Short mmCIF file of C-alpha atoms and ligand atoms in Angstrom, two decimals:
data_model
loop_
_atom_site.label_atom_id
_atom_site.label_comp_id
_atom_site.label_asym_id
_atom_site.label_seq_id
_atom_site.Cartn_x
_atom_site.Cartn_y
_atom_site.Cartn_z
CA MET A 1497 -15.31 -145.27 2.73
CA ALA A 1498 -17.77 -146.84 0.12
CA SER A 1499 -20.28 -147.30 3.27
CA LYS A 1500 -20.07 -143.40 3.43
CA SER A 1501 -22.40 -141.44 1.85
CA CYS A 1502 -21.35 -138.77 -0.62
CA LEU A 1503 -22.20 -135.81 2.00
CA GLU A 1504 -20.19 -137.30 4.81
CA ILE A 1505 -17.20 -137.61 2.92
CA ALA A 1506 -17.70 -134.20 1.36
CA PHE A 1507 -17.97 -132.62 4.74
CA ILE A 1508 -14.84 -134.44 5.56
CA PHE A 1509 -12.74 -133.19 3.24
CA GLY A 1510 -14.28 -130.00 3.24
CA LEU A 1511 -15.09 -127.67 0.67
CA VAL A 1512 -15.26 -129.40 -2.87
CA LEU A 1513 -18.76 -131.42 -3.25
CA VAL A 1514 -16.95 -134.39 -5.12
CA CYS A 1515 -19.90 -137.18 -4.99
CA THR A 1516 -19.83 -140.71 -6.89
CA ASN A 1517 -22.44 -143.08 -8.46
CA ALA A 1518 -23.08 -145.39 -11.47
CA GLU A 1519 -21.81 -142.94 -13.63
CA GLY A 1520 -18.10 -142.50 -11.56
CA LYS A 1521 -17.26 -139.62 -9.69
CA VAL A 1522 -19.39 -136.43 -10.25
CA PHE A 1523 -17.70 -132.90 -10.51
CA ASN A 1524 -20.78 -130.43 -10.05
CA VAL A 1525 -19.97 -126.62 -11.07
CA LEU A 1526 -22.00 -125.68 -7.97
CA SER A 1527 -18.92 -127.09 -5.92
CA TYR A 1528 -16.48 -124.72 -7.45
CA GLY A 1529 -18.26 -121.84 -7.01
CA ALA A 1530 -21.24 -122.01 -9.91
CA LYS A 1531 -23.78 -119.30 -9.45
CA ALA A 1532 -27.34 -120.73 -11.41
CA ASP A 1533 -28.20 -117.12 -11.46
CA GLY A 1534 -27.95 -116.20 -14.68
CA VAL A 1535 -25.81 -112.86 -14.46
CA THR A 1536 -22.46 -114.16 -12.91
CA ASP A 1537 -19.73 -115.45 -15.35
CA ASN A 1538 -19.23 -118.84 -14.14
CA SER A 1539 -16.12 -119.61 -16.75
CA LYS A 1540 -13.73 -120.09 -14.44
CA ALA A 1541 -16.04 -122.57 -11.58
CA PHE A 1542 -16.77 -124.63 -15.33
CA LEU A 1543 -12.55 -124.93 -16.10
CA LYS A 1544 -11.82 -125.59 -12.18
CA ALA A 1545 -14.60 -128.33 -12.48
CA TRP A 1546 -12.94 -129.55 -15.89
CA ALA A 1547 -9.30 -129.66 -14.58
CA ASP A 1548 -10.30 -131.84 -11.80
CA ALA A 1549 -12.85 -134.18 -14.09
CA CYS A 1550 -10.16 -134.11 -16.35
CA LYS A 1551 -7.53 -135.10 -13.76
CA TRP A 1552 -9.83 -138.31 -11.91
CA ASN A 1553 -8.57 -141.74 -12.51
CA GLY A 1554 -11.68 -143.11 -13.63
CA GLN A 1555 -15.14 -142.34 -14.66
CA ALA A 1556 -16.14 -138.90 -14.00
CA LYS A 1557 -18.97 -136.86 -14.65
CA LEU A 1558 -19.14 -132.88 -14.70
CA LEU A 1559 -22.52 -131.69 -13.67
CA ILE A 1560 -24.59 -128.98 -14.59
CA PRO A 1561 -27.63 -128.83 -12.58
CA LEU A 1562 -30.96 -127.01 -13.46
CA GLY A 1563 -30.30 -123.59 -13.38
CA VAL A 1564 -29.42 -120.49 -15.54
CA TYR A 1565 -25.62 -119.94 -15.77
CA MET A 1566 -23.83 -117.08 -17.69
CA VAL A 1567 -20.19 -118.72 -19.14
CA ASN A 1568 -17.86 -116.61 -21.31
CA VAL A 1569 -15.36 -117.75 -23.47
CA VAL A 1570 -14.24 -121.49 -22.15
CA ASN A 1571 -12.03 -123.79 -23.98
CA PHE A 1572 -12.32 -127.48 -22.33
CA SER A 1573 -8.75 -129.18 -22.97
CA GLY A 1574 -7.47 -132.48 -22.97
CA PRO A 1575 -5.99 -134.94 -22.76
CA CYS A 1576 -7.75 -136.30 -19.91
CA GLU A 1577 -5.27 -139.36 -20.27
CA LYS A 1578 -7.11 -141.47 -17.18
CA SER A 1579 -10.71 -140.33 -16.87
CA THR A 1580 -13.34 -141.02 -18.97
CA LEU A 1581 -15.52 -138.13 -19.24
CA THR A 1582 -19.45 -137.60 -18.98
CA PHE A 1583 -20.18 -133.70 -19.44
CA GLN A 1584 -23.42 -133.60 -18.09
CA ILE A 1585 -25.52 -130.43 -19.21
CA LYS A 1586 -29.29 -130.20 -17.43
CA GLY A 1587 -29.49 -126.50 -16.90
CA ILE A 1588 -29.76 -123.48 -19.37
CA ILE A 1589 -26.21 -122.20 -20.26
CA LYS A 1590 -26.26 -118.81 -21.83
CA ALA A 1591 -23.56 -117.00 -23.70
CA PRO A 1592 -22.14 -113.38 -23.04
CA ILE A 1593 -24.37 -111.07 -25.16
CA ASP A 1594 -20.92 -109.69 -26.90
CA PRO A 1595 -19.40 -112.08 -28.70
CA LYS A 1596 -15.92 -110.02 -28.80
CA SER A 1597 -14.08 -112.69 -26.80
CA PHE A 1598 -14.55 -115.08 -29.38
CA CYS A 1599 -15.09 -113.74 -32.78
CA ASN A 1600 -14.44 -116.30 -35.08
CA SER A 1601 -13.76 -118.77 -32.71
CA SER A 1602 -15.89 -120.69 -30.43
CA TRP A 1603 -18.15 -120.07 -27.12
CA ILE A 1604 -17.26 -123.52 -26.14
CA SER A 1605 -14.74 -125.60 -27.58
CA PHE A 1606 -13.61 -128.82 -26.62
CA GLN A 1607 -10.18 -130.31 -27.83
CA TYR A 1608 -7.72 -133.30 -27.91
CA ILE A 1609 -10.01 -135.60 -25.85
CA ASN A 1610 -11.38 -139.15 -26.59
CA ASP A 1611 -14.46 -140.65 -25.09
CA LEU A 1612 -16.72 -137.69 -24.61
CA LYS A 1613 -20.10 -137.78 -23.90
CA ILE A 1614 -22.12 -134.87 -23.72
CA LYS A 1615 -25.77 -134.99 -22.98
CA GLY A 1616 -28.41 -133.99 -20.12
CA GLY A 1617 -31.44 -132.68 -21.92
CA GLY A 1618 -30.07 -128.97 -21.11
CA THR A 1619 -30.07 -126.12 -23.24
CA LEU A 1620 -27.15 -124.07 -24.91
CA ASP A 1621 -28.44 -120.59 -25.74
CA GLY A 1622 -26.23 -118.50 -28.31
CA GLN A 1623 -28.22 -114.96 -26.95
CA GLY A 1624 -27.41 -114.14 -31.05
CA SER A 1625 -30.36 -112.26 -31.86
CA PHE A 1626 -28.24 -108.99 -29.80
CA THR A 1627 -25.89 -109.23 -32.82
CA TRP A 1628 -27.36 -110.78 -35.98
CA GLY A 1629 -26.54 -109.18 -39.20
CA LYS A 1630 -24.10 -106.55 -36.71
CA HIS A 1631 -20.80 -108.01 -36.51
CA GLN A 1632 -18.17 -108.97 -38.82
CA CYS A 1633 -17.59 -112.36 -36.69
CA SER A 1634 -18.20 -115.70 -37.00
CA SER A 1635 -18.84 -117.14 -33.40
CA MET A 1636 -19.88 -121.11 -33.22
CA THR A 1637 -21.71 -122.17 -30.00
CA LEU A 1638 -19.81 -125.07 -29.68
CA GLY A 1639 -16.64 -126.36 -31.40
CA PHE A 1640 -15.24 -129.74 -31.62
CA ASN A 1641 -11.83 -129.85 -32.58
CA PHE A 1642 -8.91 -132.99 -32.60
CA VAL A 1643 -12.12 -134.61 -30.40
CA ASN A 1644 -12.15 -138.83 -31.03
CA ASN A 1645 -15.10 -141.36 -30.03
CA THR A 1646 -17.29 -138.80 -28.88
CA VAL A 1647 -21.20 -139.00 -28.11
CA VAL A 1648 -23.38 -135.74 -27.83
CA ARG A 1649 -27.22 -136.42 -27.34
CA ASP A 1650 -30.46 -135.15 -25.92
CA ILE A 1651 -29.23 -131.32 -25.97
CA HIS A 1652 -30.38 -128.10 -27.54
CA SER A 1653 -29.05 -125.46 -28.95
CA ILE A 1654 -30.85 -122.17 -29.56
CA ASN A 1655 -30.30 -118.83 -31.18
CA SER A 1656 -26.66 -119.43 -31.72
CA LYS A 1657 -24.35 -116.42 -32.41
CA ASN A 1658 -23.80 -118.24 -36.11
CA ILE A 1659 -23.15 -122.10 -36.29
CA HIS A 1660 -24.45 -124.27 -33.78
CA PHE A 1661 -21.97 -127.19 -33.78
CA LYS A 1662 -18.66 -126.86 -35.43
CA VAL A 1663 -16.75 -130.28 -36.11
CA PHE A 1664 -13.05 -130.08 -36.92
CA ALA A 1665 -10.45 -132.61 -37.02
CA CYS A 1666 -12.77 -135.29 -35.26
CA LYS A 1667 -12.78 -138.97 -35.46
CA ASN A 1668 -16.22 -140.98 -34.78
CA MET A 1669 -19.14 -138.30 -33.07
CA THR A 1670 -22.69 -139.23 -32.96
CA PHE A 1671 -25.39 -136.58 -32.41
CA SER A 1672 -28.11 -137.88 -31.78
CA HIS A 1673 -31.60 -136.61 -30.00
CA VAL A 1674 -30.41 -132.94 -30.66
CA ASN A 1675 -32.48 -130.33 -31.14
CA VAL A 1676 -31.04 -127.18 -32.77
CA THR A 1677 -33.01 -124.21 -33.38
CA ALA A 1678 -33.19 -120.43 -34.83
CA PRO A 1679 -35.31 -118.01 -36.58
CA ARG A 1680 -35.43 -118.80 -40.51
CA ASP A 1681 -33.79 -115.07 -41.22
CA SER A 1682 -30.88 -115.41 -38.68
CA PRO A 1683 -27.67 -115.22 -40.71
CA ASN A 1684 -25.17 -117.84 -41.02
CA THR A 1685 -26.64 -119.55 -38.33
CA ASP A 1686 -25.40 -123.42 -39.50
CA GLY A 1687 -27.08 -126.49 -37.55
CA ILE A 1688 -23.99 -128.98 -38.14
CA HIS A 1689 -20.97 -127.93 -40.02
CA ILE A 1690 -18.36 -130.71 -40.55
CA SER A 1691 -14.85 -130.34 -42.25
CA HIS A 1692 -11.73 -132.35 -42.21
CA SER A 1693 -13.36 -135.20 -40.25
CA THR A 1694 -14.38 -138.92 -40.20
CA ASN A 1695 -17.00 -141.36 -38.87
CA ILE A 1696 -19.65 -138.91 -38.10
CA HIS A 1697 -23.25 -139.72 -37.38
CA VAL A 1698 -26.30 -137.42 -37.33
CA LEU A 1699 -29.45 -139.78 -35.85
CA ASP A 1700 -32.78 -138.70 -34.60
CA SER A 1701 -32.60 -135.18 -34.48
CA TYR A 1702 -33.93 -131.98 -35.11
CA ILE A 1703 -32.61 -129.11 -36.73
CA GLY A 1704 -34.64 -125.69 -37.63
CA THR A 1705 -31.89 -122.60 -38.78
CA GLY A 1706 -31.17 -119.45 -40.94
CA ASP A 1707 -29.18 -121.50 -42.81
CA ASP A 1708 -27.55 -124.81 -43.57
CA CYS A 1709 -29.34 -127.92 -41.40
CA ILE A 1710 -26.07 -129.79 -41.59
CA ALA A 1711 -23.09 -128.31 -44.17
CA MET A 1712 -20.61 -131.06 -44.85
CA ILE A 1713 -17.42 -129.22 -46.60
CA ALA A 1714 -13.85 -129.87 -47.68
CA GLY A 1715 -12.42 -132.83 -45.89
CA SER A 1716 -15.45 -134.54 -45.02
CA ASN A 1717 -15.91 -138.04 -45.51
CA ASN A 1718 -17.78 -141.54 -44.18
CA ILE A 1719 -20.32 -139.61 -42.65
CA ASN A 1720 -24.18 -141.03 -42.03
CA ILE A 1721 -27.14 -138.98 -41.68
CA SER A 1722 -30.85 -140.83 -40.57
CA GLY A 1723 -33.65 -139.54 -39.25
CA VAL A 1724 -33.22 -135.84 -39.46
CA THR A 1725 -35.80 -133.42 -39.73
CA CYS A 1726 -34.64 -130.16 -41.20
CA GLY A 1727 -36.30 -127.00 -41.46
CA PRO A 1728 -36.21 -123.98 -42.02
CA GLY A 1729 -33.01 -123.40 -42.84
CA HIS A 1730 -31.01 -123.76 -46.34
CA GLY A 1731 -31.05 -127.83 -46.33
CA ILE A 1732 -28.94 -130.64 -46.49
CA SER A 1733 -25.76 -129.12 -47.89
CA ILE A 1734 -22.19 -130.73 -49.20
CA GLY A 1735 -19.98 -127.95 -50.25
CA SER A 1736 -19.38 -125.07 -50.97
CA LEU A 1737 -15.39 -127.00 -52.51
CA GLY A 1738 -13.19 -125.70 -54.78
CA ASN A 1739 -12.43 -122.80 -52.64
CA SER A 1740 -9.02 -124.24 -52.06
CA PRO A 1741 -7.10 -126.64 -54.04
CA ASN A 1742 -7.63 -130.43 -53.88
CA GLU A 1743 -10.90 -130.33 -51.69
CA VAL A 1744 -12.49 -133.68 -50.97
CA VAL A 1745 -15.81 -134.89 -49.97
CA LYS A 1746 -17.01 -138.84 -50.03
CA ASP A 1747 -18.08 -141.58 -48.55
CA ILE A 1748 -21.77 -139.71 -47.43
CA HIS A 1749 -25.20 -141.43 -46.50
CA VAL A 1750 -28.12 -139.71 -46.22
CA LYS A 1751 -31.04 -141.62 -45.17
CA ASN A 1752 -34.81 -141.09 -43.95
CA CYS A 1753 -34.86 -137.45 -43.57
CA THR A 1754 -37.70 -135.01 -43.80
CA LEU A 1755 -37.14 -131.22 -45.11
CA ILE A 1756 -39.88 -128.82 -44.51
CA ALA A 1757 -40.10 -125.62 -46.13
CA THR A 1758 -36.27 -125.36 -46.98
CA GLN A 1759 -34.70 -123.30 -49.24
CA ASN A 1760 -32.70 -125.97 -50.90
CA GLY A 1761 -33.65 -129.88 -50.19
CA LEU A 1762 -30.30 -132.14 -50.80
CA ARG A 1763 -27.69 -129.68 -52.31
CA ILE A 1764 -24.20 -130.06 -53.47
CA LYS A 1765 -22.40 -127.04 -54.59
CA THR A 1766 -18.74 -125.92 -55.82
CA TRP A 1767 -17.34 -122.65 -56.63
CA ALA A 1768 -17.04 -121.34 -60.11
CA SER A 1769 -13.27 -121.79 -59.94
CA SER A 1770 -10.07 -123.59 -61.28
CA ASN A 1771 -9.27 -125.64 -57.67
CA VAL A 1772 -9.62 -128.95 -58.67
CA GLY A 1773 -11.35 -131.40 -56.26
CA ASN A 1774 -13.90 -134.33 -55.96
CA ILE A 1775 -17.03 -135.16 -54.60
CA THR A 1776 -17.67 -139.12 -54.78
CA ASN A 1777 -19.69 -141.95 -53.78
CA ILE A 1778 -22.80 -139.65 -52.18
CA THR A 1779 -26.24 -141.40 -51.59
CA PHE A 1780 -29.29 -139.79 -50.50
CA GLU A 1781 -32.22 -141.99 -49.40
CA ASP A 1782 -35.58 -142.07 -48.42
CA ILE A 1783 -36.06 -138.61 -48.37
CA ILE A 1784 -39.27 -136.72 -47.87
CA MET A 1785 -40.06 -132.46 -49.40
CA GLU A 1786 -42.15 -130.27 -47.81
CA LYS A 1787 -42.61 -127.72 -49.81
CA VAL A 1788 -38.98 -127.52 -50.52
CA ARG A 1789 -37.81 -124.62 -52.87
CA ASN A 1790 -34.90 -126.61 -54.27
CA PRO A 1791 -35.18 -130.47 -53.42
CA ILE A 1792 -32.57 -131.48 -55.97
CA PHE A 1793 -29.92 -129.15 -56.63
CA ILE A 1794 -26.57 -129.71 -58.02
CA ASP A 1795 -24.81 -126.29 -58.45
CA GLN A 1796 -21.29 -125.80 -59.83
CA HIS A 1797 -22.01 -122.00 -60.06
CA TYR A 1798 -22.20 -121.20 -56.52
CA CYS A 1799 -22.15 -117.55 -55.88
CA PRO A 1800 -23.04 -115.92 -52.78
CA ILE A 1801 -21.48 -112.96 -53.11
CA HIS A 1802 -21.60 -110.91 -56.27
CA HIS A 1803 -18.48 -110.57 -58.08
CA CYS A 1804 -17.44 -114.49 -58.29
CA ARG A 1805 -14.95 -115.21 -61.48
CA LYS A 1806 -17.16 -116.64 -64.62
CA GLN A 1807 -15.70 -119.90 -65.15
CA PRO A 1808 -16.74 -123.74 -64.99
CA SER A 1809 -15.79 -125.31 -61.80
CA SER A 1810 -12.85 -127.97 -61.74
CA VAL A 1811 -14.26 -130.05 -58.96
CA GLN A 1812 -15.26 -133.74 -60.29
CA ILE A 1813 -18.65 -134.77 -58.97
CA LYS A 1814 -19.41 -138.43 -59.37
CA ASP A 1815 -21.05 -141.54 -58.33
CA VAL A 1816 -24.38 -139.86 -56.47
CA THR A 1817 -27.73 -141.23 -56.00
CA PHE A 1818 -30.90 -140.03 -55.25
CA ASN A 1819 -32.89 -142.54 -54.26
CA ASN A 1820 -36.62 -142.48 -53.27
CA ILE A 1821 -37.18 -138.40 -53.11
CA ARG A 1822 -41.13 -137.57 -52.78
CA GLY A 1823 -43.10 -134.62 -51.88
CA SER A 1824 -43.51 -131.33 -52.89
CA SER A 1825 -41.47 -128.65 -54.26
CA SER A 1826 -42.41 -125.06 -53.65
CA SER A 1827 -40.73 -123.93 -57.35
CA ARG A 1828 -40.98 -125.72 -60.78
CA ARG A 1829 -37.65 -126.65 -61.09
CA ALA A 1830 -37.84 -129.74 -58.67
CA VAL A 1831 -34.35 -130.87 -59.61
CA ILE A 1832 -31.58 -128.86 -60.72
CA LEU A 1833 -28.27 -130.84 -61.99
CA ASP A 1834 -26.29 -127.63 -63.19
CA CYS A 1835 -22.59 -129.03 -63.66
CA SER A 1836 -19.44 -127.98 -64.75
CA ALA A 1837 -18.21 -127.27 -68.37
CA LEU A 1838 -14.69 -128.14 -67.66
CA PHE A 1839 -15.90 -131.63 -65.56
CA SER A 1840 -19.58 -132.66 -66.14
CA CYS A 1841 -21.27 -134.28 -63.76
CA GLU A 1842 -20.57 -138.43 -63.89
CA LYS A 1843 -22.48 -141.38 -62.77
CA ILE A 1844 -25.51 -139.40 -61.38
CA ASN A 1845 -28.14 -141.72 -60.41
CA LEU A 1846 -32.04 -140.92 -60.39
CA ASN A 1847 -34.46 -143.52 -59.04
CA ASP A 1848 -37.98 -143.20 -57.71
CA ILE A 1849 -38.20 -139.27 -57.74
CA ASN A 1850 -41.56 -137.97 -56.60
CA LEU A 1851 -41.80 -134.54 -56.56
CA ALA A 1852 -45.01 -132.40 -57.36
CA TYR A 1853 -45.20 -128.75 -57.75
CA HIS A 1854 -47.05 -126.94 -55.28
CA GLY A 1855 -48.21 -124.32 -56.86
CA ARG A 1856 -51.00 -123.00 -59.01
CA HIS A 1857 -49.86 -123.60 -62.81
CA GLY A 1858 -47.55 -125.94 -64.45
CA HIS A 1859 -45.85 -129.07 -63.49
CA ALA A 1860 -42.41 -129.62 -61.53
CA ILE A 1861 -39.46 -129.91 -64.15
CA ALA A 1862 -35.97 -130.88 -64.36
CA PHE A 1863 -33.08 -128.88 -65.73
CA CYS A 1864 -29.74 -130.67 -66.39
CA ALA A 1865 -26.34 -128.90 -67.60
CA HIS A 1866 -23.32 -131.60 -68.49
CA ALA A 1867 -24.94 -134.00 -66.35
CA LYS A 1868 -24.36 -137.63 -67.22
CA GLY A 1869 -25.89 -140.55 -65.18
CA LYS A 1870 -29.20 -142.31 -65.28
CA ALA A 1871 -33.24 -142.58 -64.61
CA THR A 1872 -34.47 -145.69 -62.71
CA GLY A 1873 -38.13 -146.29 -61.75
CA LYS A 1874 -40.54 -143.68 -61.07
CA GLU A 1875 -39.74 -140.04 -62.97
CA LEU A 1876 -41.64 -136.90 -61.69
CA PRO A 1877 -40.37 -134.65 -63.13
CA PRO A 1878 -39.20 -136.49 -66.02
CA SER A 1879 -35.53 -136.82 -66.00
CA CYS A 1880 -33.06 -134.78 -68.44
CA LEU A 1881 -29.92 -136.53 -67.30
CA LYS A 1882 -27.84 -138.46 -70.58
CA GLU A 1883 -25.66 -141.12 -70.56
CA SER A 1884 -23.33 -139.45 -72.46
CA LEU A 1885 -22.90 -136.06 -73.43
CA ASN A 1886 -22.39 -135.34 -77.38
CA SER A 1887 -22.47 -131.88 -78.40
CA SER A 1888 -25.61 -130.90 -76.84
CA THR A 1889 -26.26 -131.00 -72.82
C1 NAG B 1078 -7.69 -124.27 -26.36
O1 NAG B 1078 -6.54 -124.83 -25.44
C2 NAG B 1078 -5.89 -125.71 -26.48
C3 NAG B 1078 -5.04 -125.76 -25.44
O2 NAG B 1078 -4.44 -125.02 -24.46
C4 NAG B 1078 -5.28 -124.38 -27.70
O3 NAG B 1078 -4.33 -125.55 -28.09
C5 NAG B 1078 -6.01 -124.23 -28.37
O4 NAG B 1078 -5.59 -123.29 -29.13
C6 NAG B 1078 -7.48 -123.28 -27.66
N1 NAG B 1078 -8.50 -122.94 -28.42
C7 NAG B 1078 -9.52 -122.37 -28.40
C8 NAG B 1078 -10.59 -122.23 -29.58
O5 NAG B 1078 -8.93 -121.07 -27.33
C1 NAG B 1079 -7.54 -139.39 -32.53
O1 NAG B 1079 -7.22 -139.93 -33.35
C2 NAG B 1079 -6.34 -139.60 -34.54
C3 NAG B 1079 -6.37 -140.52 -35.66
O2 NAG B 1079 -6.30 -141.90 -34.60
C4 NAG B 1079 -4.80 -139.49 -33.52
O3 NAG B 1079 -3.62 -139.07 -34.23
C5 NAG B 1079 -5.25 -138.67 -32.28
O4 NAG B 1079 -3.93 -138.57 -31.56
C6 NAG B 1079 -6.39 -139.08 -31.58
N1 NAG B 1079 -6.52 -137.64 -30.83
C7 NAG B 1079 -6.98 -138.05 -29.54
C8 NAG B 1079 -7.14 -137.17 -28.60
O5 NAG B 1079 -6.37 -139.24 -28.80
C1 NAG B 1080 -13.25 -112.08 -38.32
O1 NAG B 1080 -13.70 -113.02 -39.82
C2 NAG B 1080 -13.99 -111.74 -40.50
C3 NAG B 1080 -13.89 -112.49 -42.03
O2 NAG B 1080 -12.98 -113.41 -42.09
C4 NAG B 1080 -12.99 -110.71 -40.87
O3 NAG B 1080 -13.36 -109.86 -41.84
C5 NAG B 1080 -13.01 -110.01 -39.54
O4 NAG B 1080 -11.36 -108.84 -39.61
C6 NAG B 1080 -12.44 -111.64 -38.28
N1 NAG B 1080 -12.30 -110.84 -36.91
C7 NAG B 1080 -11.43 -110.86 -36.12
C8 NAG B 1080 -11.18 -110.03 -35.22
O5 NAG B 1080 -10.67 -111.80 -36.27
C1 NAG B 1081 -16.91 -145.10 -31.48
O1 NAG B 1081 -16.87 -143.95 -30.51
C2 NAG B 1081 -18.11 -144.62 -29.35
C3 NAG B 1081 -18.39 -144.06 -28.51
O2 NAG B 1081 -17.60 -143.15 -27.45
C4 NAG B 1081 -17.33 -146.16 -29.27
O3 NAG B 1081 -18.33 -146.77 -28.26
C5 NAG B 1081 -16.63 -146.97 -30.29
O4 NAG B 1081 -16.25 -148.20 -29.62
C6 NAG B 1081 -15.87 -145.90 -30.96
N1 NAG B 1081 -16.02 -147.01 -32.43
C7 NAG B 1081 -14.76 -147.16 -33.20
C8 NAG B 1081 -14.33 -147.83 -34.24
O5 NAG B 1081 -13.67 -146.26 -32.57
C1 NAG B 1082 -37.21 -128.24 -30.03
O1 NAG B 1082 -37.08 -127.00 -29.50
C2 NAG B 1082 -37.82 -126.34 -29.28
C3 NAG B 1082 -37.30 -124.85 -29.03
O2 NAG B 1082 -36.10 -124.90 -28.09
C4 NAG B 1082 -38.98 -126.30 -29.36
O3 NAG B 1082 -39.87 -125.85 -29.80
C5 NAG B 1082 -39.51 -127.87 -29.88
O4 NAG B 1082 -40.33 -128.52 -29.68
C6 NAG B 1082 -38.32 -129.20 -29.80
N1 NAG B 1082 -38.32 -129.99 -30.81
C7 NAG B 1082 -38.27 -131.12 -30.72
C8 NAG B 1082 -38.82 -132.33 -31.67
O5 NAG B 1082 -37.93 -131.84 -29.42
C1 NAG B 1083 -26.28 -144.74 -40.27
O1 NAG B 1083 -26.79 -144.96 -38.73
C2 NAG B 1083 -27.79 -145.92 -38.61
C3 NAG B 1083 -28.58 -145.77 -37.25
O2 NAG B 1083 -27.43 -145.89 -36.29
C4 NAG B 1083 -27.55 -147.51 -39.35
O3 NAG B 1083 -28.73 -148.46 -39.43
C5 NAG B 1083 -26.89 -147.59 -40.84
O4 NAG B 1083 -26.50 -148.77 -40.77
C6 NAG B 1083 -25.65 -146.48 -40.53
N1 NAG B 1083 -25.35 -146.30 -42.01
C7 NAG B 1083 -24.07 -146.61 -42.65
C8 NAG B 1083 -23.98 -146.56 -43.85
O5 NAG B 1083 -23.05 -146.73 -41.52
C1 NAG B 1084 -36.92 -142.32 -39.63
O1 NAG B 1084 -37.41 -141.34 -38.67
C2 NAG B 1084 -38.10 -140.90 -37.98
C3 NAG B 1084 -37.39 -139.57 -37.24
O2 NAG B 1084 -37.78 -138.51 -38.03
C4 NAG B 1084 -38.11 -141.97 -37.29
O3 NAG B 1084 -39.05 -141.66 -36.35
C5 NAG B 1084 -37.87 -143.58 -38.02
O4 NAG B 1084 -37.97 -144.33 -36.90
C6 NAG B 1084 -37.18 -143.64 -38.60
N1 NAG B 1084 -37.41 -144.79 -39.71
C7 NAG B 1084 -36.52 -145.71 -39.90
C8 NAG B 1084 -37.08 -146.82 -40.38
O5 NAG B 1084 -35.40 -145.46 -39.48
C1 NAG B 1085 -9.93 -136.67 -57.34
O1 NAG B 1085 -10.01 -138.09 -58.21
C2 NAG B 1085 -9.30 -138.19 -59.32
C3 NAG B 1085 -9.86 -139.55 -60.43
O2 NAG B 1085 -10.09 -140.45 -59.61
C4 NAG B 1085 -7.90 -138.34 -58.97
O3 NAG B 1085 -7.63 -138.97 -59.64
C5 NAG B 1085 -7.22 -137.47 -57.93
O4 NAG B 1085 -5.85 -137.32 -57.52
C6 NAG B 1085 -8.00 -136.99 -57.18
N1 NAG B 1085 -8.12 -135.44 -56.49
C7 NAG B 1085 -7.81 -135.54 -55.24
C8 NAG B 1085 -7.43 -134.36 -54.29
O5 NAG B 1085 -8.33 -136.57 -54.27
C1 NAG B 1086 -19.27 -145.24 -50.40
O1 NAG B 1086 -19.96 -144.56 -48.68
C2 NAG B 1086 -20.32 -145.68 -47.93
C3 NAG B 1086 -20.33 -144.81 -46.41
O2 NAG B 1086 -21.78 -144.21 -46.88
C4 NAG B 1086 -19.21 -146.78 -47.64
O3 NAG B 1086 -19.95 -147.55 -46.81
C5 NAG B 1086 -19.06 -147.40 -49.19
O4 NAG B 1086 -17.76 -148.37 -48.70
C6 NAG B 1086 -18.36 -146.17 -50.00
N1 NAG B 1086 -18.29 -147.53 -51.05
C7 NAG B 1086 -16.99 -146.85 -51.93
C8 NAG B 1086 -16.74 -147.36 -53.75
O5 NAG B 1086 -15.83 -146.66 -51.61
#
């Protein structure tokens, strides 16, 4: 058998073309009836190919060759106990224009899988422009739920209806060389949105959207972000926390990133609410800002809607380092540390901050409320942190 070519084997076994190469058995969606005409709904073909690849004993590669494939909502579920799966997207996958079938959920989701690799240089086109601002759903392009040891590499996601990549209850995932784009005015098009997940890496990627570049919300811990360029969008965000009690984000390391003309740079936000929670051990270092409106921004009075309760946040922010943050701010308030009157920010470290106001008149300034910590190295704008808070803040 081993000496026979893939085509000969396919001929002997008839309909389904299943080939073997160095990456294991190949399950080509075209062999399952997929049509690369950009119109036919290929969900069934994709799911059948997945079912076979998932059952395979050994290395399996689900292949989506070059071409344009329309696919309705699909849910790729494990466990795939005997196979190690590669999902190779070479072509363009297009979402249906109307997201009714995946309102408040994902267009394409992966769940209960280990050791998955998604790669191939292809594109996921959410076709969001048809619904931005017009519908009440939040519809994600790719949703990962309960997925471990997974790599997403060399994939483009464009014009998501809302969030591009949503990571929930995952462990040990690496996104690298992903390119995520949506227009600056597209609503809620977060690039990568992480919650209840640990050991997540986002490396060497480009994310330009209408909302957060990367959002880390409740239950995000041990996250490593490096070599990411963001813009346009709302920047790299932790939070919002405080919507429910006992939410925690910790052990976040953001290094060697560039933010270009984003609304915020490095932001930590909590609702003005009485729910307790913690945000601790956060490091941002070696970050370049280019004309960012709020380069360094802790906001414990976050209220994007107009009727929030006016009370101090009960989320404790502690051990946050901003090291070697440089470039330009498009507003004068380059540093805002607006903490809670009830739980002041503790152990904020500013080291080598060099942010210039990119505007005609005046210099960059820092604003502090209830913010404790210390500044070392370069202090542009001059720090307003206090080592201890007495009667005044
Ligand atoms: C996907 O399928 C799994 C297993 O059948 C199910 O538990 C899960 O709810 C589905 N997820 C979505 C987003 O449809
Ligand atoms: C992922 O890891 C968690 C924690 O170790 C485990 O409970 C879960 O079963 C794993 N998921 C899969 C699909 O094996
Ligand atoms: C989707 O979520 C929004 C916001 O939570 C809600 O208003 C809407 O009714 C939901 N739609 C469906 C179909 O679940
Ligand atoms: C994390 O996932 C990668 C890729 O699947 C794997 O090679 C590595 O062993 C995993 N690390 C741990 C600690 O499980
Ligand atoms: C990302 O994709 C956009 C459009 O899809 C393209 O214009 C841009 O050059 C890509 N950027 C990188 C760094 O690959
Ligand atoms: C983050 O990832 C980079 C690139 O792989 C690596 O050099 C660095 O050690 C990682 N940092 C942490 C805290 O895991
Ligand atoms: C920093 O990130 C850029 C991509 O934005 C990358 O080219 C460069 O190699 C990274 N530098 C280090 C020291 O990791
Ligand atoms: C928040 O931190 C405090 C102080 O370390 C700790 O007592 C509390 O249990 C933490 N809360 C949560 C939800 O982890
Ligand atoms: C802080 O987070 C980093 C990962 O970013 C981790 O390596 C380190 O152990 C954490 N420090 C503490 C004191 O938990």
